[in-house]
Amino acid sequence: MKTVKDYSKKLAHGIGSLGRSTARYALSRLRMLLGVGVLAFGGSLLWADALPEAEADAERVVPAVQIPPGYTGIGPVISGSVAYENVPSKARKFLQKYCDGHAIVKCEKEYTSGDYKISLADGIDMEFDAKGNMVAINAPDGYSLSPMLLRAVVPGKLYHLLDHNGFKESVEGMHHDNAGYRLKVADPVFNAVCYDSSGVLTLVVDK
């Protein structure tokens, strides 16, 4: 594994062609990020940890497939519209608490995974698992999640780290799985930051 120092030198060299102010900004941002977590060089270690979990999920017995309304029997059933009442109660409670007043324009179920995809009239897309836990959320193009909504979808410790690093108002999307949290950010240098479930920084993806 390469050391943080080696990675910092490589990043500095990679952005050397940018303006001096941009380079200084990138290096200061990196030092700030490294001050609150451990940087894992490359994504292979991050996803390698999640591989056994993914293989275990693949071995689970998939529940009986529900036939969506209007299905003609041609081709496999992948997803289909479902009534809002069929969405897990935990997900419905989240929507009522944090998205009350925002009309739901799409409500679909992925029959292979059991996940539910919800789209709101304001352009926010969400995905919940079969138990109603948040899997992913994305703001419309060109927008970021509100700090209130961000605080509702990530652990408190992670929210405070994002606030400390200046990302509180620039998170455009979040994806959560067994490996942790991947956050897409609107930043001049970084494209995404990844944290494990305990809130430790594990990966920085530059542009």
PDB file of C-alpha atoms in Angstrom:
ATOM      1  CA  MET A   1       0.000   0.000   0.000  1.00  0.00           C
ATOM      2  CA  LYS A   2       1.389   3.403  -0.898  1.00  0.00           C
ATOM      3  CA  THR A   3       1.731   5.890   1.891  1.00  0.00           C
ATOM      4  CA  VAL A   4      -0.314   9.045   2.230  1.00  0.00           C
ATOM      5  CA  LYS A   5       2.873  11.025   1.517  1.00  0.00           C
ATOM      6  CA  ASP A   6       3.372   9.207  -1.802  1.00  0.00           C
ATOM      7  CA  TYR A   7      -0.248   9.837  -2.784  1.00  0.00           C
ATOM      8  CA  SER A   8       0.024  13.516  -1.882  1.00  0.00           C
ATOM      9  CA  LYS A   9       3.123  13.892  -4.097  1.00  0.00           C
ATOM     10  CA  LYS A  10       1.370  12.153  -6.985  1.00  0.00           C
ATOM     11  CA  LEU A  11      -1.703  14.341  -6.644  1.00  0.00           C
ATOM     12  CA  ALA A  12       0.461  17.447  -6.479  1.00  0.00           C
ATOM     13  CA  HIS A  13       2.270  16.400  -9.653  1.00  0.00           C
ATOM     14  CA  GLY A  14      -1.011  15.596 -11.399  1.00  0.00           C
ATOM     15  CA  ILE A  15      -2.461  19.014 -10.781  1.00  0.00           C
ATOM     16  CA  GLY A  16       0.788  20.846 -11.402  1.00  0.00           C
ATOM     17  CA  SER A  17      -0.419  21.882 -14.831  1.00  0.00           C
ATOM     18  CA  LEU A  18      -3.309  23.800 -13.240  1.00  0.00           C
ATOM     19  CA  GLY A  19      -2.957  27.349 -11.960  1.00  0.00           C
ATOM     20  CA  ARG A  20      -0.978  27.875  -8.778  1.00  0.00           C
ATOM     21  CA  SER A  21      -4.045  28.994  -6.839  1.00  0.00           C
ATOM     22  CA  THR A  22      -5.957  25.859  -7.907  1.00  0.00           C
ATOM     23  CA  ALA A  23      -3.005  23.646  -6.986  1.00  0.00           C
ATOM     24  CA  ARG A  24      -2.667  25.251  -3.562  1.00  0.00           C
ATOM     25  CA  TYR A  25      -6.429  24.832  -3.062  1.00  0.00           C
ATOM     26  CA  ALA A  26      -6.297  21.131  -3.992  1.00  0.00           C
ATOM     27  CA  LEU A  27      -3.374  20.389  -1.675  1.00  0.00           C
ATOM     28  CA  SER A  28      -4.934  22.257   1.236  1.00  0.00           C
ATOM     29  CA  ARG A  29      -8.217  20.380   0.704  1.00  0.00           C
ATOM     30  CA  LEU A  30      -6.365  17.071   0.627  1.00  0.00           C
ATOM     31  CA  ARG A  31      -4.476  17.864   3.835  1.00  0.00           C
ATOM     32  CA  MET A  32      -7.775  18.797   5.480  1.00  0.00           C
ATOM     33  CA  LEU A  33      -9.364  15.526   4.416  1.00  0.00           C
ATOM     34  CA  LEU A  34      -6.391  13.503   5.617  1.00  0.00           C
ATOM     35  CA  GLY A  35      -6.602  15.231   8.968  1.00  0.00           C
ATOM     36  CA  VAL A  36      -9.916  13.503   9.789  1.00  0.00           C
ATOM     37  CA  GLY A  37      -9.495  10.040   8.259  1.00  0.00           C
ATOM     38  CA  VAL A  38      -7.222   7.460   6.691  1.00  0.00           C
ATOM     39  CA  LEU A  39      -6.778   7.631   2.930  1.00  0.00           C
ATOM     40  CA  ALA A  40      -6.803   4.272   1.122  1.00  0.00           C
ATOM     41  CA  PHE A  41      -4.919   4.620  -2.153  1.00  0.00           C
ATOM     42  CA  GLY A  42      -7.073   3.430  -5.063  1.00  0.00           C
ATOM     43  CA  GLY A  43     -10.527   1.919  -4.923  1.00  0.00           C
ATOM     44  CA  SER A  44      -9.539  -1.733  -5.098  1.00  0.00           C
ATOM     45  CA  LEU A  45      -9.162  -2.203  -1.335  1.00  0.00           C
ATOM     46  CA  LEU A  46     -12.469  -0.494  -0.668  1.00  0.00           C
ATOM     47  CA  TRP A  47     -14.452  -2.700  -3.006  1.00  0.00           C
ATOM     48  CA  ALA A  48     -12.452  -5.837  -2.142  1.00  0.00           C
ATOM     49  CA  ASP A  49     -13.779  -5.598   1.430  1.00  0.00           C
ATOM     50  CA  ALA A  50     -17.336  -5.488   0.091  1.00  0.00           C
ATOM     51  CA  LEU A  51     -16.880  -8.469  -2.272  1.00  0.00           C
ATOM     52  CA  PRO A  52     -17.657 -11.216   0.287  1.00  0.00           C
ATOM     53  CA  GLU A  53     -20.837  -9.366   1.226  1.00  0.00           C
ATOM     54  CA  ALA A  54     -21.812  -9.026  -2.428  1.00  0.00           C
ATOM     55  CA  GLU A  55     -21.230 -12.753  -2.989  1.00  0.00           C
ATOM     56  CA  ALA A  56     -23.311 -13.556   0.070  1.00  0.00           C
ATOM     57  CA  ASP A  57     -26.139 -11.371  -1.236  1.00  0.00           C
ATOM     58  CA  ALA A  58     -25.973 -13.171  -4.584  1.00  0.00           C
ATOM     59  CA  GLU A  59     -26.558 -16.489  -2.816  1.00  0.00           C
ATOM     60  CA  ARG A  60     -29.703 -15.332  -1.073  1.00  0.00           C
ATOM     61  CA  VAL A  61     -32.972 -16.800  -2.236  1.00  0.00           C
ATOM     62  CA  VAL A  62     -34.850 -14.228  -4.296  1.00  0.00           C
ATOM     63  CA  PRO A  63     -38.489 -13.926  -3.219  1.00  0.00           C
ATOM     64  CA  ALA A  64     -41.301 -14.751  -5.589  1.00  0.00           C
ATOM     65  CA  VAL A  65     -41.595 -12.133  -8.311  1.00  0.00           C
ATOM     66  CA  GLN A  66     -44.703  -9.973  -8.334  1.00  0.00           C
ATOM     67  CA  ILE A  67     -46.322  -9.382 -11.701  1.00  0.00           C
ATOM     68  CA  PRO A  68     -46.655  -5.654 -12.399  1.00  0.00           C
ATOM     69  CA  PRO A  69     -49.943  -4.265 -13.743  1.00  0.00           C
ATOM     70  CA  GLY A  70     -50.186  -4.431 -17.520  1.00  0.00           C
ATOM     71  CA  TYR A  71     -47.515  -7.128 -17.914  1.00  0.00           C
ATOM     72  CA  THR A  72     -48.140  -9.002 -21.167  1.00  0.00           C
ATOM     73  CA  GLY A  73     -45.891 -11.997 -20.512  1.00  0.00           C
ATOM     74  CA  ILE A  74     -43.297 -10.947 -23.110  1.00  0.00           C
ATOM     75  CA  GLY A  75     -39.744 -10.647 -21.770  1.00  0.00           C
ATOM     76  CA  PRO A  76     -38.466 -10.759 -18.189  1.00  0.00           C
ATOM     77  CA  VAL A  77     -40.062  -8.742 -15.411  1.00  0.00           C
ATOM     78  CA  ILE A  78     -37.407  -6.252 -14.286  1.00  0.00           C
ATOM     79  CA  SER A  79     -39.338  -3.387 -12.723  1.00  0.00           C
ATOM     80  CA  GLY A  80     -42.770  -1.871 -12.662  1.00  0.00           C
ATOM     81  CA  SER A  81     -44.880   0.857 -11.131  1.00  0.00           C
ATOM     82  CA  VAL A  82     -46.373   0.140  -7.727  1.00  0.00           C
ATOM     83  CA  ALA A  83     -48.829   1.951  -5.490  1.00  0.00           C
ATOM     84  CA  TYR A  84     -47.304   4.246  -2.873  1.00  0.00           C
ATOM     85  CA  GLU A  85     -49.023   2.172  -0.178  1.00  0.00           C
ATOM     86  CA  ASN A  86     -46.837  -0.799  -1.182  1.00  0.00           C
ATOM     87  CA  VAL A  87     -43.613   1.055  -0.362  1.00  0.00           C
ATOM     88  CA  PRO A  88     -42.140  -0.144   2.997  1.00  0.00           C
ATOM     89  CA  SER A  89     -43.485   1.858   5.945  1.00  0.00           C
ATOM     90  CA  LYS A  90     -39.991   2.997   6.992  1.00  0.00           C
ATOM     91  CA  ALA A  91     -39.456   4.627   3.600  1.00  0.00           C
ATOM     92  CA  ARG A  92     -42.919   6.212   3.665  1.00  0.00           C
ATOM     93  CA  LYS A  93     -42.236   7.694   7.107  1.00  0.00           C
ATOM     94  CA  PHE A  94     -38.982   9.189   5.806  1.00  0.00           C
ATOM     95  CA  LEU A  95     -40.783  10.737   2.832  1.00  0.00           C
ATOM     96  CA  GLN A  96     -43.543  12.144   5.021  1.00  0.00           C
ATOM     97  CA  LYS A  97     -41.051  13.659   7.476  1.00  0.00           C
ATOM     98  CA  TYR A  98     -38.494  15.131   5.088  1.00  0.00           C
ATOM     99  CA  CYS A  99     -40.318  15.477   1.764  1.00  0.00           C
ATOM    100  CA  ASP A 100     -43.835  16.420   2.838  1.00  0.00           C
ATOM    101  CA  GLY A 101     -45.403  18.594   0.191  1.00  0.00           C
ATOM    102  CA  HIS A 102     -43.182  17.337  -2.639  1.00  0.00           C
ATOM    103  CA  ALA A 103     -45.362  15.313  -4.990  1.00  0.00           C
ATOM    104  CA  ILE A 104     -44.216  11.803  -5.892  1.00  0.00           C
ATOM    105  CA  VAL A 105     -44.146  11.517  -9.687  1.00  0.00           C
ATOM    106  CA  LYS A 106     -42.707   7.989  -9.951  1.00  0.00           C
ATOM    107  CA  CYS A 107     -42.807   4.953  -7.694  1.00  0.00           C
ATOM    108  CA  GLU A 108     -41.233   1.776  -9.066  1.00  0.00           C
ATOM    109  CA  LYS A 109     -40.113  -1.558  -7.675  1.00  0.00           C
ATOM    110  CA  GLU A 110     -37.055  -3.453  -8.923  1.00  0.00           C
ATOM    111  CA  TYR A 111     -38.312  -7.024  -8.814  1.00  0.00           C
ATOM    112  CA  THR A 112     -34.873  -8.661  -8.871  1.00  0.00           C
ATOM    113  CA  SER A 113     -33.542  -6.773  -5.834  1.00  0.00           C
ATOM    114  CA  GLY A 114     -36.740  -5.701  -4.108  1.00  0.00           C
ATOM    115  CA  ASP A 115     -35.575  -2.070  -4.105  1.00  0.00           C
ATOM    116  CA  TYR A 116     -37.963   0.841  -4.569  1.00  0.00           C
ATOM    117  CA  LYS A 117     -37.176   3.899  -6.688  1.00  0.00           C
ATOM    118  CA  ILE A 118     -38.964   7.139  -5.869  1.00  0.00           C
ATOM    119  CA  SER A 119     -38.877  10.368  -7.897  1.00  0.00           C
ATOM    120  CA  LEU A 120     -40.185  13.678  -6.563  1.00  0.00           C
ATOM    121  CA  ALA A 121     -41.592  16.614  -8.487  1.00  0.00           C
ATOM    122  CA  ASP A 122     -38.607  18.765  -7.445  1.00  0.00           C
ATOM    123  CA  GLY A 123     -36.241  16.383  -9.291  1.00  0.00           C
ATOM    124  CA  ILE A 124     -34.840  14.425  -6.336  1.00  0.00           C
ATOM    125  CA  ASP A 125     -34.472  10.670  -6.942  1.00  0.00           C
ATOM    126  CA  MET A 126     -34.308   8.180  -4.073  1.00  0.00           C
ATOM    127  CA  GLU A 127     -33.815   4.449  -3.733  1.00  0.00           C
ATOM    128  CA  PHE A 128     -34.821   2.322  -0.747  1.00  0.00           C
ATOM    129  CA  ASP A 129     -34.196  -1.355  -0.087  1.00  0.00           C
ATOM    130  CA  ALA A 130     -36.954  -3.880   0.633  1.00  0.00           C
ATOM    131  CA  LYS A 131     -36.900  -2.938   4.337  1.00  0.00           C
ATOM    132  CA  GLY A 132     -37.223   0.780   3.638  1.00  0.00           C
ATOM    133  CA  ASN A 133     -33.586   1.724   4.313  1.00  0.00           C
ATOM    134  CA  MET A 134     -32.100   4.501   2.188  1.00  0.00           C
ATOM    135  CA  VAL A 135     -29.786   3.125  -0.518  1.00  0.00           C
ATOM    136  CA  ALA A 136     -29.217   6.216  -2.646  1.00  0.00           C
ATOM    137  CA  ILE A 137     -30.369   9.782  -3.142  1.00  0.00           C
ATOM    138  CA  ASN A 138     -29.529  12.252  -5.909  1.00  0.00           C
ATOM    139  CA  ALA A 139     -30.327  15.928  -6.360  1.00  0.00           C
ATOM    140  CA  PRO A 140     -31.356  17.241  -9.799  1.00  0.00           C
ATOM    141  CA  ASP A 141     -28.540  18.199 -12.186  1.00  0.00           C
ATOM    142  CA  GLY A 142     -26.865  21.402 -11.090  1.00  0.00           C
ATOM    143  CA  TYR A 143     -28.210  21.243  -7.527  1.00  0.00           C
ATOM    144  CA  SER A 144     -27.046  19.914  -4.159  1.00  0.00           C
ATOM    145  CA  LEU A 145     -28.915  18.230  -1.319  1.00  0.00           C
ATOM    146  CA  SER A 146     -30.080  20.600   1.396  1.00  0.00           C
ATOM    147  CA  PRO A 147     -28.101  20.327   4.660  1.00  0.00           C
ATOM    148  CA  MET A 148     -31.301  19.197   6.410  1.00  0.00           C
ATOM    149  CA  LEU A 149     -31.842  16.352   3.947  1.00  0.00           C
ATOM    150  CA  LEU A 150     -28.145  15.428   3.978  1.00  0.00           C
ATOM    151  CA  ARG A 151     -28.191  15.181   7.765  1.00  0.00           C
ATOM    152  CA  ALA A 152     -31.173  12.821   7.502  1.00  0.00           C
ATOM    153  CA  VAL A 153     -29.427  10.352   5.148  1.00  0.00           C
ATOM    154  CA  VAL A 154     -25.932  10.061   6.683  1.00  0.00           C
ATOM    155  CA  PRO A 155     -24.829   9.269  10.273  1.00  0.00           C
ATOM    156  CA  GLY A 156     -24.326  12.248  12.580  1.00  0.00           C
ATOM    157  CA  LYS A 157     -20.561  11.716  12.824  1.00  0.00           C
ATOM    158  CA  LEU A 158     -20.220  11.693   9.038  1.00  0.00           C
ATOM    159  CA  TYR A 159     -22.379  14.793   8.705  1.00  0.00           C
ATOM    160  CA  HIS A 160     -20.088  16.686  11.090  1.00  0.00           C
ATOM    161  CA  LEU A 161     -17.028  15.544   9.104  1.00  0.00           C
ATOM    162  CA  LEU A 162     -18.627  16.794   5.892  1.00  0.00           C
ATOM    163  CA  ASP A 163     -19.417  20.085   7.599  1.00  0.00           C
ATOM    164  CA  HIS A 164     -15.831  20.333   8.900  1.00  0.00           C
ATOM    165  CA  ASN A 165     -14.422  19.700   5.415  1.00  0.00           C
ATOM    166  CA  GLY A 166     -16.671  22.242   3.723  1.00  0.00           C
ATOM    167  CA  PHE A 167     -18.856  19.698   1.913  1.00  0.00           C
ATOM    168  CA  LYS A 168     -22.100  20.259   3.839  1.00  0.00           C
ATOM    169  CA  GLU A 169     -23.720  22.308   1.078  1.00  0.00           C
ATOM    170  CA  SER A 170     -22.062  20.681  -1.947  1.00  0.00           C
ATOM    171  CA  VAL A 171     -23.177  17.022  -1.806  1.00  0.00           C
ATOM    172  CA  GLU A 172     -25.042  16.212  -5.021  1.00  0.00           C
ATOM    173  CA  GLY A 173     -25.714  12.555  -4.293  1.00  0.00           C
ATOM    174  CA  MET A 174     -25.171   9.727  -1.815  1.00  0.00           C
ATOM    175  CA  HIS A 175     -24.922   5.961  -2.244  1.00  0.00           C
ATOM    176  CA  HIS A 176     -24.803   3.612   0.743  1.00  0.00           C
ATOM    177  CA  ASP A 177     -23.820  -0.065   0.761  1.00  0.00           C
ATOM    178  CA  ASN A 178     -21.902  -2.507   2.960  1.00  0.00           C
ATOM    179  CA  ALA A 179     -18.627  -0.713   2.164  1.00  0.00           C
ATOM    180  CA  GLY A 180     -19.899   2.606   3.502  1.00  0.00           C
ATOM    181  CA  TYR A 181     -20.928   5.894   1.925  1.00  0.00           C
ATOM    182  CA  ARG A 182     -19.940   7.318  -1.465  1.00  0.00           C
ATOM    183  CA  LEU A 183     -20.747  11.017  -1.803  1.00  0.00           C
ATOM    184  CA  LYS A 184     -20.697  12.895  -5.089  1.00  0.00           C
ATOM    185  CA  VAL A 185     -19.608  16.474  -4.421  1.00  0.00           C
ATOM    186  CA  ALA A 186     -19.590  19.734  -6.345  1.00  0.00           C
ATOM    187  CA  ASP A 187     -15.960  20.732  -5.857  1.00  0.00           C
ATOM    188  CA  PRO A 188     -13.319  22.300  -8.160  1.00  0.00           C
ATOM    189  CA  VAL A 189     -10.886  19.432  -7.499  1.00  0.00           C
ATOM    190  CA  PHE A 190     -12.731  16.403  -6.114  1.00  0.00           C
ATOM    191  CA  ASN A 191     -15.530  14.443  -7.761  1.00  0.00           C
ATOM    192  CA  ALA A 192     -16.416  12.123  -4.863  1.00  0.00           C
ATOM    193  CA  VAL A 193     -15.377  11.213  -1.336  1.00  0.00           C
ATOM    194  CA  CYS A 194     -15.917   7.836   0.320  1.00  0.00           C
ATOM    195  CA  TYR A 195     -16.222   6.986   4.001  1.00  0.00           C
ATOM    196  CA  ASP A 196     -16.638   3.658   5.742  1.00  0.00           C
ATOM    197  CA  SER A 197     -19.605   2.978   8.027  1.00  0.00           C
ATOM    198  CA  SER A 198     -17.723   4.389  11.039  1.00  0.00           C
ATOM    199  CA  GLY A 199     -17.035   7.701   9.273  1.00  0.00           C
ATOM    200  CA  VAL A 200     -13.377   7.140   8.331  1.00  0.00           C
ATOM    201  CA  LEU A 201     -12.292   8.615   4.997  1.00  0.00           C
ATOM    202  CA  THR A 202     -11.305   5.756   2.678  1.00  0.00           C
ATOM    203  CA  LEU A 203     -11.115   7.212  -0.829  1.00  0.00           C
ATOM    204  CA  VAL A 204     -10.928  10.555  -2.627  1.00  0.00           C
ATOM    205  CA  VAL A 205     -11.826  10.642  -6.323  1.00  0.00           C
ATOM    206  CA  ASP A 206     -10.420  13.646  -8.153  1.00  0.00           C
ATOM    207  CA  LYS A 207     -11.811  15.025 -11.389  1.00  0.00           C
TER     208      LYS A 207
END
